[in-house]
Amino acid sequence: MPTRETLRASLGASPRLRERWIWAADGHIALAEAAAGTRFPGQRATLRDRSVLLRTQSMLAAAAALIDLDGLARRIVICPPDLDDEHMAGAAAAAGVEVVAFDALTPAIASLGLTLAPISDRYAPLADEIGDAVASEWVMFTSGTTGPPKMVVHSLDGLTGAIKPEANGPAPVWGTFYDIRRYGGLQILLRAILGRGSLVLTEPSEALGDFLARLAVRGVTHLTGTPSHWRRVLMSPEGRAIAPDYVRLSGEIADQAVLDALKARFPRAKIGHAYASTEAGVGFEVNDGREGFPASLLDQPGEVEMRIVDGALQLRSRRTATRYVGDAAPALADADGFVDTGDMIERRGDRFHFTGRRGGVINVGGLKVHPEEIEAVINRHPAVQATLVRGRRSPITGAIIVADVVLGAPANDEAALKAEIVSACRRDLAPYKAPTSIRFVASLAMTAGGKLERKGA
């Protein structure tokens, strides 16, 4: 039996359930209906104790299915929206999938030759439970890899390990820019379901202004996204219509510029940035308004243990995934149970600062450069809204540093502004880290997970 109740049971025990909803651009879910009904009428016996691949076009359908499947399916394999069809068959085979739950039948789903379980667009009465609840495994796809993606196994207990009982007061209205079929978005869905709140979802195709307008209509109180998401909010006129009590950043390095800008825009809000990854789970949250995290966190006893090995952060806790999927998959943790995050950090005074990913280093004449470190300096310029630093091939040094910069307003003198930015980099960074070229652009590409899209030049 799971150490926590199933999602459905948790909802059923929740007070004031009829006042709680999940809203999306294409509809809504009444959580009271989710607690008492099913989106798989006549199919629950088919799903019982099976490995189920969840492949949906709609986030709302995914949310409804997850509530239904937890405690019913032996394994829930959650497909992210950008998973290529060419990888789906291999993923299904590796995860031992027996049934596919879906909201729209596609040729790729049909070609798998597995049992099909369509997700209804409305609830049917839940006639009876069919046996005791099982401890469902939750399988999630990792991001940031090329080729066939990796899958990791979580338990509901581990996924919810960082979720604490909410204090008394008005029920929160959560909103998130994340997709709930990824780790960061799933965390917010679980917080809303297991807490006392409601949730506002977006869809990948929804315009930012439309989502912000819906957040305002629903009175969002708690809103989460990557720093890249939040920089877009700060540039959007519709962003002034919301007034959250709690603003949370994760998924990318939160530099001081974006933290200060959010505090200025939302002066009454609590501004926090959290560290989490699909493999390592939720590590910690920082709420003091400063970039980086206190060095004292490494020495504090608690649910999460942290250490630094060769400049990289490693975590150990019950929140981490248990393993990768597949017989030939590598070990997820070392012999001591620590997960190597691949995120590089350095100590500056009484704090540790993230400098970038181990695999994201630019080699400039044999010297290592983390693009995020340069971006943080450029983003401090008052005219700058967002920055992407990358390497460009050079026959002499191997690579040179170039930067694409989004401005808050058109520059009167672009050449002078570029010179100011380069001067600031030379003042605050080693000379070889200063960009040799700056280009002003209207926007920066983002991945499906809401992070800056980093590609080699």
CSV table of N, CA, C and O in Angstrom, one decimal, residues 375-440:
chain,number,residue,atom,x,y,z
A,375,GLU,N,25.2,35.7,-18.8
A,375,GLU,CA,23.8,36.2,-18.9
A,375,GLU,C,23.4,36.9,-17.7
A,375,GLU,O,22.7,38.0,-17.8
A,376,ALA,N,23.8,36.4,-16.5
A,376,ALA,CA,23.4,37.1,-15.3
A,376,ALA,C,24.0,38.5,-15.2
A,376,ALA,O,23.3,39.5,-14.8
A,377,VAL,N,25.2,38.7,-15.7
A,377,VAL,CA,25.8,40.1,-15.7
A,377,VAL,C,25.0,41.0,-16.7
A,377,VAL,O,24.7,42.1,-16.4
A,378,ILE,N,24.8,40.5,-17.9
A,378,ILE,CA,24.1,41.3,-18.9
A,378,ILE,C,22.7,41.6,-18.5
A,378,ILE,O,22.2,42.8,-18.7
A,379,ASN,N,22.0,40.7,-17.8
A,379,ASN,CA,20.6,40.9,-17.4
A,379,ASN,C,20.5,42.0,-16.3
A,379,ASN,O,19.5,42.5,-16.1
A,380,ARG,N,21.7,42.3,-15.7
A,380,ARG,CA,21.6,43.3,-14.6
A,380,ARG,C,21.5,44.7,-15.2
A,380,ARG,O,21.2,45.7,-14.5
A,381,HIS,N,21.8,44.9,-16.5
A,381,HIS,CA,21.7,46.2,-17.2
A,381,HIS,C,20.3,46.6,-17.2
A,381,HIS,O,19.4,45.8,-17.6
A,382,PRO,N,19.9,47.8,-16.8
A,382,PRO,CA,18.5,48.3,-16.7
A,382,PRO,C,17.8,48.2,-18.0
A,382,PRO,O,16.5,48.2,-18.0
A,383,ALA,N,18.5,48.2,-19.1
A,383,ALA,CA,17.8,48.2,-20.4
A,383,ALA,C,17.5,46.8,-20.9
A,383,ALA,O,16.7,46.7,-21.9
A,384,VAL,N,18.0,45.8,-20.3
A,384,VAL,CA,17.9,44.4,-20.7
A,384,VAL,C,16.8,43.7,-20.0
A,384,VAL,O,16.6,43.8,-18.8
A,385,GLN,N,16.0,42.9,-20.8
A,385,GLN,CA,15.0,42.1,-20.3
A,385,GLN,C,15.4,40.6,-20.2
A,385,GLN,O,15.0,39.9,-19.3
A,386,ALA,N,16.2,40.1,-21.2
A,386,ALA,CA,16.5,38.7,-21.3
A,386,ALA,C,17.8,38.6,-22.2
A,386,ALA,O,18.0,39.4,-23.1
A,387,THR,N,18.5,37.5,-21.9
A,387,THR,CA,19.8,37.3,-22.7
A,387,THR,C,20.0,35.8,-22.9
A,387,THR,O,19.7,34.9,-22.1
A,388,LEU,N,20.5,35.4,-24.1
A,388,LEU,CA,21.0,34.1,-24.4
A,388,LEU,C,22.4,34.2,-24.9
A,388,LEU,O,22.7,34.9,-25.9
A,389,VAL,N,23.4,33.6,-24.2
A,389,VAL,CA,24.8,33.6,-24.5
A,389,VAL,C,25.1,32.2,-25.1
A,389,VAL,O,24.7,31.2,-24.6
A,390,ARG,N,25.9,32.2,-26.2
A,390,ARG,CA,26.3,31.0,-26.8
A,390,ARG,C,27.7,31.1,-27.4
A,390,ARG,O,28.2,32.2,-27.4
A,391,GLY,N,28.2,30.0,-27.8
A,391,GLY,CA,29.5,30.0,-28.4
A,391,GLY,C,29.4,30.0,-29.9
A,391,GLY,O,28.5,29.3,-30.5
A,392,ARG,N,30.3,30.7,-30.6
A,392,ARG,CA,30.4,30.6,-32.1
A,392,ARG,C,31.8,30.1,-32.4
A,392,ARG,O,32.8,30.5,-31.8
A,393,ARG,N,31.8,29.2,-33.4
A,393,ARG,CA,33.1,28.6,-33.7
A,393,ARG,C,34.1,29.6,-34.2
A,393,ARG,O,33.8,30.5,-34.9
A,394,SER,N,35.3,29.4,-33.7
A,394,SER,CA,36.5,30.2,-34.1
A,394,SER,C,37.6,29.4,-34.5
A,394,SER,O,38.0,28.5,-33.7
A,395,PRO,N,38.3,29.6,-35.6
A,395,PRO,CA,39.5,28.8,-36.0
A,395,PRO,C,40.7,29.0,-35.1
A,395,PRO,O,41.6,28.2,-35.0
A,396,ILE,N,40.6,30.1,-34.3
A,396,ILE,CA,41.8,30.5,-33.5
A,396,ILE,C,41.6,29.9,-32.0
A,396,ILE,O,42.5,29.3,-31.5
A,397,THR,N,40.5,30.3,-31.4
A,397,THR,CA,40.2,29.9,-30.0
A,397,THR,C,39.3,28.7,-29.8
A,397,THR,O,39.0,28.3,-28.7
A,398,GLY,N,38.8,28.2,-30.9
A,398,GLY,CA,37.8,27.1,-30.8
A,398,GLY,C,36.4,27.7,-30.7
A,398,GLY,O,35.5,27.1,-31.3
A,399,ALA,N,36.2,28.7,-29.9
A,399,ALA,CA,34.9,29.4,-29.8
A,399,ALA,C,35.1,30.8,-29.3
A,399,ALA,O,36.0,31.1,-28.6
A,400,ILE,N,34.1,31.7,-29.7
A,400,ILE,CA,34.0,33.0,-29.2
A,400,ILE,C,32.7,33.2,-28.6
A,400,ILE,O,31.7,32.4,-28.9
A,401,ILE,N,32.5,34.1,-27.7
A,401,ILE,CA,31.3,34.4,-27.0
A,401,ILE,C,30.4,35.4,-27.7
A,401,ILE,O,30.9,36.5,-28.0
A,402,VAL,N,29.2,35.0,-28.0
A,402,VAL,CA,28.2,36.0,-28.6
A,402,VAL,C,27.0,36.0,-27.8
A,402,VAL,O,26.7,35.0,-27.0
A,403,ALA,N,26.2,37.0,-27.8
A,403,ALA,CA,25.0,37.2,-27.0
A,403,ALA,C,23.8,37.7,-27.8
A,403,ALA,O,24.0,38.7,-28.5
A,404,ASP,N,22.7,37.1,-27.7
A,404,ASP,CA,21.4,37.7,-28.2
A,404,ASP,C,20.7,38.3,-27.0
A,404,ASP,O,20.5,37.7,-25.9
A,405,VAL,N,20.3,39.6,-27.1
A,405,VAL,CA,19.8,40.3,-26.0
A,405,VAL,C,18.4,40.9,-26.4
A,405,VAL,O,18.2,41.5,-27.5
A,406,VAL,N,17.4,40.7,-25.5
A,406,VAL,CA,16.1,41.3,-25.6
A,406,VAL,C,16.1,42.6,-24.8
A,406,VAL,O,16.4,42.5,-23.6
A,407,LEU,N,15.7,43.7,-25.4
A,407,LEU,CA,15.6,45.0,-24.6
A,407,LEU,C,14.2,45.2,-24.2
A,407,LEU,O,13.2,44.8,-24.8
A,408,GLY,N,14.1,46.0,-23.1
A,408,GLY,CA,12.8,46.4,-22.6
A,408,GLY,C,12.1,47.4,-23.5
A,408,GLY,O,10.9,47.5,-23.5
A,409,ALA,N,12.9,48.2,-24.2
A,409,ALA,CA,12.4,49.2,-25.1
A,409,ALA,C,13.5,49.5,-26.1
A,409,ALA,O,14.6,49.2,-25.9
A,410,PRO,N,13.1,49.9,-27.3
A,410,PRO,CA,14.1,50.2,-28.4
A,410,PRO,C,15.2,51.1,-27.9
A,410,PRO,O,14.9,52.1,-27.2
A,411,ALA,N,16.4,50.9,-28.3
A,411,ALA,CA,17.5,51.7,-27.9
A,411,ALA,C,17.6,53.0,-28.8
A,411,ALA,O,17.5,52.8,-30.0
A,412,ASN,N,17.9,54.1,-28.2
A,412,ASN,CA,18.2,55.3,-29.0
A,412,ASN,C,19.5,55.2,-29.8
A,412,ASN,O,19.6,55.7,-30.9
A,413,ASP,N,20.5,54.6,-29.1
A,413,ASP,CA,21.8,54.4,-29.8
A,413,ASP,C,22.2,53.0,-29.5
A,413,ASP,O,22.8,52.7,-28.4
A,414,GLU,N,22.0,52.1,-30.4
A,414,GLU,CA,22.3,50.7,-30.2
A,414,GLU,C,23.8,50.5,-30.0
A,414,GLU,O,24.2,49.6,-29.2
A,415,ALA,N,24.6,51.2,-30.8
A,415,ALA,CA,26.1,51.0,-30.7
A,415,ALA,C,26.6,51.3,-29.3
A,415,ALA,O,27.4,50.6,-28.7
A,416,ALA,N,26.1,52.4,-28.8
A,416,ALA,CA,26.5,52.8,-27.4
A,416,ALA,C,26.0,51.9,-26.4
A,416,ALA,O,26.7,51.6,-25.4
A,417,LEU,N,24.8,51.3,-26.5
A,417,LEU,CA,24.3,50.4,-25.5
A,417,LEU,C,25.1,49.1,-25.6
A,417,LEU,O,25.4,48.5,-24.5
A,418,LYS,N,25.4,48.6,-26.8
A,418,LYS,CA,26.2,47.4,-26.9
A,418,LYS,C,27.6,47.6,-26.2
A,418,LYS,O,28.1,46.7,-25.5
A,419,ALA,N,28.1,48.8,-26.4
A,419,ALA,CA,29.4,49.1,-25.7
A,419,ALA,C,29.3,49.1,-24.2
A,419,ALA,O,30.2,48.6,-23.5
A,420,GLU,N,28.2,49.6,-23.7
A,420,GLU,CA,27.9,49.6,-22.2
A,420,GLU,C,27.9,48.2,-21.7
A,420,GLU,O,28.4,47.8,-20.6
A,421,ILE,N,27.2,47.3,-22.4
A,421,ILE,CA,27.0,45.9,-22.0
A,421,ILE,C,28.3,45.2,-22.0
A,421,ILE,O,28.7,44.5,-21.0
A,422,VAL,N,29.1,45.4,-23.1
A,422,VAL,CA,30.4,44.7,-23.1
A,422,VAL,C,31.3,45.2,-22.0
A,422,VAL,O,32.1,44.5,-21.4
A,423,SER,N,31.2,46.5,-21.7
A,423,SER,CA,32.1,47.1,-20.7
A,423,SER,C,31.7,46.5,-19.3
A,423,SER,O,32.6,46.2,-18.5
A,424,ALA,N,30.4,46.3,-19.1
A,424,ALA,CA,30.0,45.7,-17.8
A,424,ALA,C,30.5,44.3,-17.7
A,424,ALA,O,30.9,43.9,-16.6
A,425,CYS,N,30.5,43.6,-18.8
A,425,CYS,CA,31.0,42.2,-18.7
A,425,CYS,C,32.5,42.2,-18.5
A,425,CYS,O,33.0,41.3,-17.7
A,426,ARG,N,33.3,43.1,-19.1
A,426,ARG,CA,34.7,43.1,-18.8
A,426,ARG,C,35.0,43.6,-17.4
A,426,ARG,O,36.1,43.2,-16.9
A,427,ARG,N,34.2,44.4,-16.8
A,427,ARG,CA,34.4,44.8,-15.5
A,427,ARG,C,34.1,43.7,-14.5
A,427,ARG,O,34.8,43.6,-13.5
A,428,ASP,N,33.1,42.9,-14.7
A,428,ASP,CA,32.6,41.9,-13.7
A,428,ASP,C,33.1,40.5,-14.0
A,428,ASP,O,32.9,39.6,-13.1
A,429,LEU,N,33.6,40.3,-15.1
A,429,LEU,CA,34.0,38.9,-15.5
A,429,LEU,C,35.5,38.9,-16.0
A,429,LEU,O,36.1,40.0,-16.3
A,430,ALA,N,36.0,37.7,-16.1
A,430,ALA,CA,37.4,37.6,-16.7
A,430,ALA,C,37.3,38.0,-18.2
A,430,ALA,O,36.2,37.8,-18.8
A,431,PRO,N,38.3,38.6,-18.7
A,431,PRO,CA,38.3,39.2,-20.1
A,431,PRO,C,37.8,38.2,-21.1
A,431,PRO,O,37.1,38.6,-22.1
A,432,TYR,N,38.2,36.9,-21.0
A,432,TYR,CA,37.8,35.9,-22.1
A,432,TYR,C,36.3,35.6,-22.0
A,432,TYR,O,35.8,35.0,-23.0
A,433,LYS,N,35.6,36.0,-21.0
A,433,LYS,CA,34.2,35.7,-20.9
A,433,LYS,C,33.3,36.8,-21.5
A,433,LYS,O,32.1,36.7,-21.7
A,434,ALA,N,33.9,38.0,-21.8
A,434,ALA,CA,33.2,39.1,-22.4
A,434,ALA,C,32.7,38.7,-23.8
A,434,ALA,O,33.5,38.2,-24.6
A,435,PRO,N,31.5,39.0,-24.2
A,435,PRO,CA,31.1,38.7,-25.6
A,435,PRO,C,31.8,39.6,-26.6
A,435,PRO,O,32.1,40.7,-26.4
A,436,THR,N,32.1,38.9,-27.7
A,436,THR,CA,32.7,39.7,-28.8
A,436,THR,C,31.7,40.3,-29.7
A,436,THR,O,32.0,41.1,-30.6
A,437,SER,N,30.5,39.8,-29.6
A,437,SER,CA,29.4,40.3,-30.5
A,437,SER,C,28.1,40.2,-29.7
A,437,SER,O,27.8,39.3,-29.0
A,438,ILE,N,27.3,41.3,-29.8
A,438,ILE,CA,26.0,41.4,-29.2
A,438,ILE,C,24.9,41.7,-30.3
A,438,ILE,O,25.2,42.6,-31.1
A,439,ARG,N,23.8,41.0,-30.3
A,439,ARG,CA,22.8,41.2,-31.3
A,439,ARG,C,21.5,41.4,-30.5
A,439,ARG,O,21.1,40.7,-29.6
A,440,PHE,N,20.8,42.5,-30.8
A,440,PHE,CA,19.5,42.8,-30.2
A,440,PHE,C,18.4,42.1,-31.0
A,440,PHE,O,18.4,42.2,-32.2
